[in-house]
mmCIF file of C-alpha atoms in Angstrom:
data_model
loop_
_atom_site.group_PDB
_atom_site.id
_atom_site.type_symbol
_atom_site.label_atom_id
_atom_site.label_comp_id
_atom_site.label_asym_id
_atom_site.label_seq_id
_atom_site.Cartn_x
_atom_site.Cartn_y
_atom_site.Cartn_z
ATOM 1 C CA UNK A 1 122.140 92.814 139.930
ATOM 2 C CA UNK A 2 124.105 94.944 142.724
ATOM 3 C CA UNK A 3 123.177 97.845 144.085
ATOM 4 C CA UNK A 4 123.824 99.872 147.825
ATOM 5 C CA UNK A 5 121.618 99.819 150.559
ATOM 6 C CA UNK A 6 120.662 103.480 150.078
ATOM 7 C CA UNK A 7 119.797 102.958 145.988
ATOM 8 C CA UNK A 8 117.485 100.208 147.424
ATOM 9 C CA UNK A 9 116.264 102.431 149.899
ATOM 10 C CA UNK A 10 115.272 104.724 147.666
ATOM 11 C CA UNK A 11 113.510 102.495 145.276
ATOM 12 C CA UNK A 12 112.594 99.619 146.734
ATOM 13 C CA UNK A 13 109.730 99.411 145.039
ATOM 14 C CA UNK A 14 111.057 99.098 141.613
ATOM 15 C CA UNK A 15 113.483 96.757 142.818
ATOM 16 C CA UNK A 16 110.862 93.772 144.554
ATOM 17 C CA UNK A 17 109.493 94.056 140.870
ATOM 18 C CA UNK A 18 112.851 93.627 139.803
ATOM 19 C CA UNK A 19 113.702 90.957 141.963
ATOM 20 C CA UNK A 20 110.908 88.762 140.790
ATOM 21 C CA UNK A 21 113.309 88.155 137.546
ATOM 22 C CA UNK A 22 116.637 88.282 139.065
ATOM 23 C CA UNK A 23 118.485 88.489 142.620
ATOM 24 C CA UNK A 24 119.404 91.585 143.894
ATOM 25 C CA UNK A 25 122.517 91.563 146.098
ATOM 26 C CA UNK A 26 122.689 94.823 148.474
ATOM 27 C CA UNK A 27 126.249 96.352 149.804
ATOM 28 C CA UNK A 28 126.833 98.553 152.230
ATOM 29 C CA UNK A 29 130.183 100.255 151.690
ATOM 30 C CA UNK A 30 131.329 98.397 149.358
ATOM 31 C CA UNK A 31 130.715 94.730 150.786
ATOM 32 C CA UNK A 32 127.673 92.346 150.524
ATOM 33 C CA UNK A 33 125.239 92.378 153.292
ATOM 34 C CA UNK A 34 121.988 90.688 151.975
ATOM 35 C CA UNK A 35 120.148 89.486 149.100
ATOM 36 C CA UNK A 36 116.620 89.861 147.628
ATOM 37 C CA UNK A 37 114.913 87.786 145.791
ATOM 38 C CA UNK A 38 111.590 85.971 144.955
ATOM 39 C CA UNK A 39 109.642 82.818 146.696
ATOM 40 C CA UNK A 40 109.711 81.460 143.295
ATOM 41 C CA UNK A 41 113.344 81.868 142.872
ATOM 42 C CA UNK A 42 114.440 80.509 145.762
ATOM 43 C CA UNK A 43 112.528 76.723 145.456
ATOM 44 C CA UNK A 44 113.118 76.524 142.172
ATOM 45 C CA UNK A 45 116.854 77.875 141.655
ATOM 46 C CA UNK A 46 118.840 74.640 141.010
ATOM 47 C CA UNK A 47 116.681 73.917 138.252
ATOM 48 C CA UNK A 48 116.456 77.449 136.830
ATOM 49 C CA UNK A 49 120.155 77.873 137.027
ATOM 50 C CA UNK A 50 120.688 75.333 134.399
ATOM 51 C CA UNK A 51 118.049 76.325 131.993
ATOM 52 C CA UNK A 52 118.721 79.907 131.998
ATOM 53 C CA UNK A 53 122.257 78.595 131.761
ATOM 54 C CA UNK A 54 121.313 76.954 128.128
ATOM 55 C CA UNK A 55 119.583 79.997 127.058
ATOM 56 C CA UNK A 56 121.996 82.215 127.927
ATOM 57 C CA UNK A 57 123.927 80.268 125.174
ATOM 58 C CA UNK A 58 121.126 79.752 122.504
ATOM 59 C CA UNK A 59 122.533 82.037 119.035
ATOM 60 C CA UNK A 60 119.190 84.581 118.707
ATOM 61 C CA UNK A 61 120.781 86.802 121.697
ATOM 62 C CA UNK A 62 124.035 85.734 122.639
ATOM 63 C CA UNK A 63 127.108 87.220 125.200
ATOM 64 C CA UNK A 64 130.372 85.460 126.902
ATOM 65 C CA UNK A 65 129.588 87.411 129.799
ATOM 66 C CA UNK A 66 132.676 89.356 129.834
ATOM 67 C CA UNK A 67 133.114 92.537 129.827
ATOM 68 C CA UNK A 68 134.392 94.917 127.324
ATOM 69 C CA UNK A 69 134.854 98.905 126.241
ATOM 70 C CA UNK A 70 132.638 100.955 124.715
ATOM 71 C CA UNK A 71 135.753 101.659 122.018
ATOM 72 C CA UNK A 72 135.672 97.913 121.624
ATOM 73 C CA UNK A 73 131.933 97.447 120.735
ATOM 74 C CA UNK A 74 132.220 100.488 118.172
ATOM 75 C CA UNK A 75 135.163 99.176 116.614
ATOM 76 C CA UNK A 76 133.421 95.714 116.283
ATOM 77 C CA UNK A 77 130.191 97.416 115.644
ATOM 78 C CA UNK A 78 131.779 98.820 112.369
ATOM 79 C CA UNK A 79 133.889 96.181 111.285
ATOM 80 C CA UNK A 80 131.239 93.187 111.761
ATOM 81 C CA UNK A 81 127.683 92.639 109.429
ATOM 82 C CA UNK A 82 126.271 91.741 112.159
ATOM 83 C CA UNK A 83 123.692 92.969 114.955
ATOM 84 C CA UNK A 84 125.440 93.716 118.048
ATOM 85 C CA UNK A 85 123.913 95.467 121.628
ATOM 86 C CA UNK A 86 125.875 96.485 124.502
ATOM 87 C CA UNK A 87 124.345 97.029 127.771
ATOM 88 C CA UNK A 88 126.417 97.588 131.215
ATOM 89 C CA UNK A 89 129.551 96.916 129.297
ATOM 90 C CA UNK A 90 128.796 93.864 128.090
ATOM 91 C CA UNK A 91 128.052 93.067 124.085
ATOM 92 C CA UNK A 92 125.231 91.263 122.547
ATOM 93 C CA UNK A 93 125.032 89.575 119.013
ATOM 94 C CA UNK A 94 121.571 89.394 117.516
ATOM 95 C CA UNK A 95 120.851 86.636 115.105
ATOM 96 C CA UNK A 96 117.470 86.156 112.821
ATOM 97 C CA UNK A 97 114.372 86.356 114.952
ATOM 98 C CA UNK A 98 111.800 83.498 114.305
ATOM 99 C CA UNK A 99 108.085 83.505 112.336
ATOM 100 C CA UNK A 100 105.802 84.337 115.698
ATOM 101 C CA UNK A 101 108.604 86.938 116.751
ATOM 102 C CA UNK A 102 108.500 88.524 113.178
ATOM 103 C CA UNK A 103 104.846 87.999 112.986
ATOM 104 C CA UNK A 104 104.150 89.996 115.669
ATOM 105 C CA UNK A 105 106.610 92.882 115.436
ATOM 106 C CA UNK A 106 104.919 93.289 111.755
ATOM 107 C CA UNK A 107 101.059 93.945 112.875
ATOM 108 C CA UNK A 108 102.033 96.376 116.177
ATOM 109 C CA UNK A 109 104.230 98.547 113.335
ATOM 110 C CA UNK A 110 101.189 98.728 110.926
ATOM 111 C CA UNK A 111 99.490 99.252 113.816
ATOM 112 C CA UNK A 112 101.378 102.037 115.036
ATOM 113 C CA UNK A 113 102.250 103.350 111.745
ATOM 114 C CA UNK A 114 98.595 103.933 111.162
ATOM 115 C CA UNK A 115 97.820 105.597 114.336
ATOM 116 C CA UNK A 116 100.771 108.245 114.205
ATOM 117 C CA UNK A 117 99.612 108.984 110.684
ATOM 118 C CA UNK A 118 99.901 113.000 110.646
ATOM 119 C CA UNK A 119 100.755 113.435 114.378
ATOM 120 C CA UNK A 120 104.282 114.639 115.848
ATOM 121 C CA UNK A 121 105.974 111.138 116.376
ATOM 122 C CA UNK A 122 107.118 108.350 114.549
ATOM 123 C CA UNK A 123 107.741 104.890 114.896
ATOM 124 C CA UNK A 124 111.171 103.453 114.110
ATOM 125 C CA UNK A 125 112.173 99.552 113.607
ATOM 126 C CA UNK A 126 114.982 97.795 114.207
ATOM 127 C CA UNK A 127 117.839 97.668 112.947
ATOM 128 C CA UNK A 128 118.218 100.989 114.685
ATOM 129 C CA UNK A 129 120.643 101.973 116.841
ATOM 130 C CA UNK A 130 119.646 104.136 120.050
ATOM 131 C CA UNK A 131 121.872 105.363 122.716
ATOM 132 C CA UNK A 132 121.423 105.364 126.367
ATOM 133 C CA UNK A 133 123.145 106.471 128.839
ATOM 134 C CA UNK A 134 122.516 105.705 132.444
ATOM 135 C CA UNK A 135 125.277 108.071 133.848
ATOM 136 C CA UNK A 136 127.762 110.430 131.388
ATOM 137 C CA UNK A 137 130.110 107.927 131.538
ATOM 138 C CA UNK A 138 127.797 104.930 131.255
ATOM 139 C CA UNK A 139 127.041 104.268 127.403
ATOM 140 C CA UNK A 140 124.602 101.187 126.168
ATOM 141 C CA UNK A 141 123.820 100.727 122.513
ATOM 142 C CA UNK A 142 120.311 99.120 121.633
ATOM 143 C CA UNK A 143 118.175 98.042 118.695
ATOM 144 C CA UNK A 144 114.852 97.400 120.270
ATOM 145 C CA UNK A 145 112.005 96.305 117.951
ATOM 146 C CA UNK A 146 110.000 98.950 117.682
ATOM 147 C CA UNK A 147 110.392 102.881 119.016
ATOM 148 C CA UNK A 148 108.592 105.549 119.213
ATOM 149 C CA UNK A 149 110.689 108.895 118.866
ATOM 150 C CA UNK A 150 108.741 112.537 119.218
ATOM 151 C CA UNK A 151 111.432 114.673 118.970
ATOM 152 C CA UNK A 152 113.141 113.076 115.886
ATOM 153 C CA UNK A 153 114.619 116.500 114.107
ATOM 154 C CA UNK A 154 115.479 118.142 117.187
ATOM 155 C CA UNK A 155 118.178 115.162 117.992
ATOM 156 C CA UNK A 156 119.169 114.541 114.884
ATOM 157 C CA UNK A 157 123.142 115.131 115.056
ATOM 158 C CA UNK A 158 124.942 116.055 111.751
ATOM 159 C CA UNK A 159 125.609 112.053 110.608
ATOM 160 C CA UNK A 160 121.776 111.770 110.587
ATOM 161 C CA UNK A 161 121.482 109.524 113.752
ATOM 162 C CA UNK A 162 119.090 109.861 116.575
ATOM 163 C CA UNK A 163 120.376 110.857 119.735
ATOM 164 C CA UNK A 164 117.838 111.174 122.050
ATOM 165 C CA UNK A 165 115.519 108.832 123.892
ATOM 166 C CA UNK A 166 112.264 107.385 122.495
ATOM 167 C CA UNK A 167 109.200 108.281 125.164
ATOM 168 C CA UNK A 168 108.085 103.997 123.959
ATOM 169 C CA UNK A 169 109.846 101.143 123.195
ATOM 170 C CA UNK A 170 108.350 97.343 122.475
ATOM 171 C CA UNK A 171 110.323 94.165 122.775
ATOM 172 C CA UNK A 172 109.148 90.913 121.116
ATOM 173 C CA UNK A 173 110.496 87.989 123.153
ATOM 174 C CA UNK A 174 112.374 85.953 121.822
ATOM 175 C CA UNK A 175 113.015 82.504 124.868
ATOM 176 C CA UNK A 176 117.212 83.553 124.620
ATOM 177 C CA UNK A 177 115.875 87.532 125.074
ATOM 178 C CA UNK A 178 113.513 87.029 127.813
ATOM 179 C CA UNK A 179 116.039 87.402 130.501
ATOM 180 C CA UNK A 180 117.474 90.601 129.034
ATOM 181 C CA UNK A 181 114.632 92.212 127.904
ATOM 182 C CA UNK A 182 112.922 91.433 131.253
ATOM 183 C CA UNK A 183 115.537 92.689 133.479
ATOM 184 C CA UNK A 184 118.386 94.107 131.797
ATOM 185 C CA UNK A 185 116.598 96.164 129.258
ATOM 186 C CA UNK A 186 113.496 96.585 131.664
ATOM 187 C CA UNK A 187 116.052 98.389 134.332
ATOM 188 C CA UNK A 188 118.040 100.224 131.444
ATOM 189 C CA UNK A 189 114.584 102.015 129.287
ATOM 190 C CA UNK A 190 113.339 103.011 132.947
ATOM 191 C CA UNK A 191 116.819 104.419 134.375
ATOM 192 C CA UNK A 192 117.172 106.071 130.855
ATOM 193 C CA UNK A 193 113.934 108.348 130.458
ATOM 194 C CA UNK A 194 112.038 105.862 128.445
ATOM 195 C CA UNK A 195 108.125 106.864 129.155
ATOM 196 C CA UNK A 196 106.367 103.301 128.364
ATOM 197 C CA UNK A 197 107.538 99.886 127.744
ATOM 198 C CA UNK A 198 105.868 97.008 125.520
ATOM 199 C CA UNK A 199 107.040 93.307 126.347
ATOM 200 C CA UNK A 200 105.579 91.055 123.890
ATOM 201 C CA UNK A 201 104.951 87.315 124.630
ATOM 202 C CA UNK A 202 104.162 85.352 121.487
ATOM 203 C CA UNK A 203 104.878 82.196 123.337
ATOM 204 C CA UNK A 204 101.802 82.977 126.310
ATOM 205 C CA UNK A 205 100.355 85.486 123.896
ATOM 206 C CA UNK A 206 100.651 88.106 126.198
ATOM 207 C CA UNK A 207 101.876 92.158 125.802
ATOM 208 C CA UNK A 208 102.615 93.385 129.298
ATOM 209 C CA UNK A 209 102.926 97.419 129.539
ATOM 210 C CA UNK A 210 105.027 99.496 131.938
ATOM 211 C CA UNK A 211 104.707 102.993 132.780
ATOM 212 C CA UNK A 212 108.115 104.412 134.259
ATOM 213 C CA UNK A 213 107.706 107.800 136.106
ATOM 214 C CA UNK A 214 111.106 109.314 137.788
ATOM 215 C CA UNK A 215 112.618 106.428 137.146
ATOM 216 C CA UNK A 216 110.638 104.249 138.618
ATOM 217 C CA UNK A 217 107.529 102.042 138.166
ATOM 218 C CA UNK A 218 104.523 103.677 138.279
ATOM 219 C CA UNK A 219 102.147 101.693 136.666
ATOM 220 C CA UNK A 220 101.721 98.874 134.888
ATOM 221 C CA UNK A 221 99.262 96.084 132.975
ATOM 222 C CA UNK A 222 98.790 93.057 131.243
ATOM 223 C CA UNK A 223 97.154 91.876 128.280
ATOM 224 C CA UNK A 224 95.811 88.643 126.947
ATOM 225 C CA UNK A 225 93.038 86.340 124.993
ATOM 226 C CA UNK A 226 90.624 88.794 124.140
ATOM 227 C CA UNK A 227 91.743 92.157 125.091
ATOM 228 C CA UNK A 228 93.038 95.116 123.847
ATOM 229 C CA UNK A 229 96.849 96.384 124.661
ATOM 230 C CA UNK A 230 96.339 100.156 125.857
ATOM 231 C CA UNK A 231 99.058 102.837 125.989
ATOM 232 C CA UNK A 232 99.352 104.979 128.658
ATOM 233 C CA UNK A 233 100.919 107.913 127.706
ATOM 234 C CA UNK A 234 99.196 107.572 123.694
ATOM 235 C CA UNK A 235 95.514 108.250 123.996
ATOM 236 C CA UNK A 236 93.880 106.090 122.078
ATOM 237 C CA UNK A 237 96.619 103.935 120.924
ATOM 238 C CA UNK A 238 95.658 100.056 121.253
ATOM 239 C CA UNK A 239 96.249 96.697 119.505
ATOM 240 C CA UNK A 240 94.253 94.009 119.489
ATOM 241 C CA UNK A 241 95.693 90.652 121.257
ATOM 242 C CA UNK A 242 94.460 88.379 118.563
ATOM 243 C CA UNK A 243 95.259 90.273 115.789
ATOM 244 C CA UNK A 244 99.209 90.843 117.080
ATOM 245 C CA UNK A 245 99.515 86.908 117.631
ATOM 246 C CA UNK A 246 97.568 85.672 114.662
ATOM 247 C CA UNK A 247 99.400 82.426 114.401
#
């Protein structure tokens, strides 16, 4: 990730979270000046390199790493069966998600569909398209696994899709996702107006949960063994560990 020395100035908090996943290069008019980046990261990144490397390339989340329009996305977007993503101008395919992954999403959305029984929002699954946009000119098109949207009529536009921004979002892992839903996602739901964040571990068995504030960090927690996943901004809302990886 690149960024200036003033952005990191003024929120250097959220990125030394952020650079605990991924380097952050700094510029100062225009030119590299320094780097940041993790303890871990730094003994371990020959070896990291290539793995991430491999998993870049593994078919459940897959990009060439260039770049590309946002006129090229929709036109492939509409002309391709598949899944497809595009975040910071890059695009995505989705492929078939595995048992645990599926598993999982399935008891948080019975979950959730339960507890917003008769109240104001709703929870959406994928396949469902949202739009972000981190600047007016900056689109991204996701399909996270699970939203939450509270003002669903309201941004409805005339072709009957959504085009707000859901206050939660949950992401099951997947090992090719981690790095994007870690980082690239992580950065895009917080810059975006996203409230909460879900990131859902079924190979540690872990949910961690973010609270993003002014788009920032603000708080944040994780879950395991036998504990209960708690919402921040849903009183009340909560999902048991075990039940969520069963298998």
């Amino acid at each position: 990730m690149i960024i200036n020395s003033t952005e990191l100035q003024n929120n250097f908090g959220k990125y030394l979270m952020l650079a605990s996943q991924e380097d952050i290069i700094i510029t100062r008019n225009g030119t590299e000046i320094a780097k940041l980046t993790s303890a871990k990261h730094a003994s371990t990144a020959n070896r990291s390199a290539m793995a991430e490397q491999v998993r870049e390339k593994a078919p459940e989340y897959s990009s060439d790493g260039k770049k590309a329009t946002f006129e090229e996305f929709l036109q492939l977007h509409q002309e391709s069966e598949e899944r497809y993503e595009y975040i910071d101008g890059e695009i995505y395919l989705l492929a078939s998600p595995r048992t645990a992954h599926q598993i999982a999403l399935t008891e948080l959305f019975v979950i959730f569909y339960h507890f917003f029984q008769g109240k104001e929002c709703t929870p959406m699954i994928a396949p469902y398209d949202i739009e972000l946009k981190k600047s007016p000119e900056s689109f991204n098109i996701v399909q996270p696994d699970i939203m939450f949207i509270c003002d669903l009529e309201e941004k409805l536009n005339e072709d009957d899709y959504y085009k707000g921004v859901p206050s939660l979002i949950v992401e099951v892992l997947s090992k090719s996702t981690r790095r994007k839903d870690m980082i690239k996602k992580l950065d895009l739901y917080m810059s975006c107006g996203v409230k909460e964040y879900w990131i859902v571990n079924p190979d540690n068995k872990e949910v961690t949960v973010y609270l993003f504030e002014d788009k920032n960090i603000s708080n944040n927690a994780t879950y395991k063994n036998n504990e209960a996943v708690q919402s921040f901004i849903f009183e009340g809302l909560s999902a048991e560990i075990r039940r969520i990886f069963r298998i």
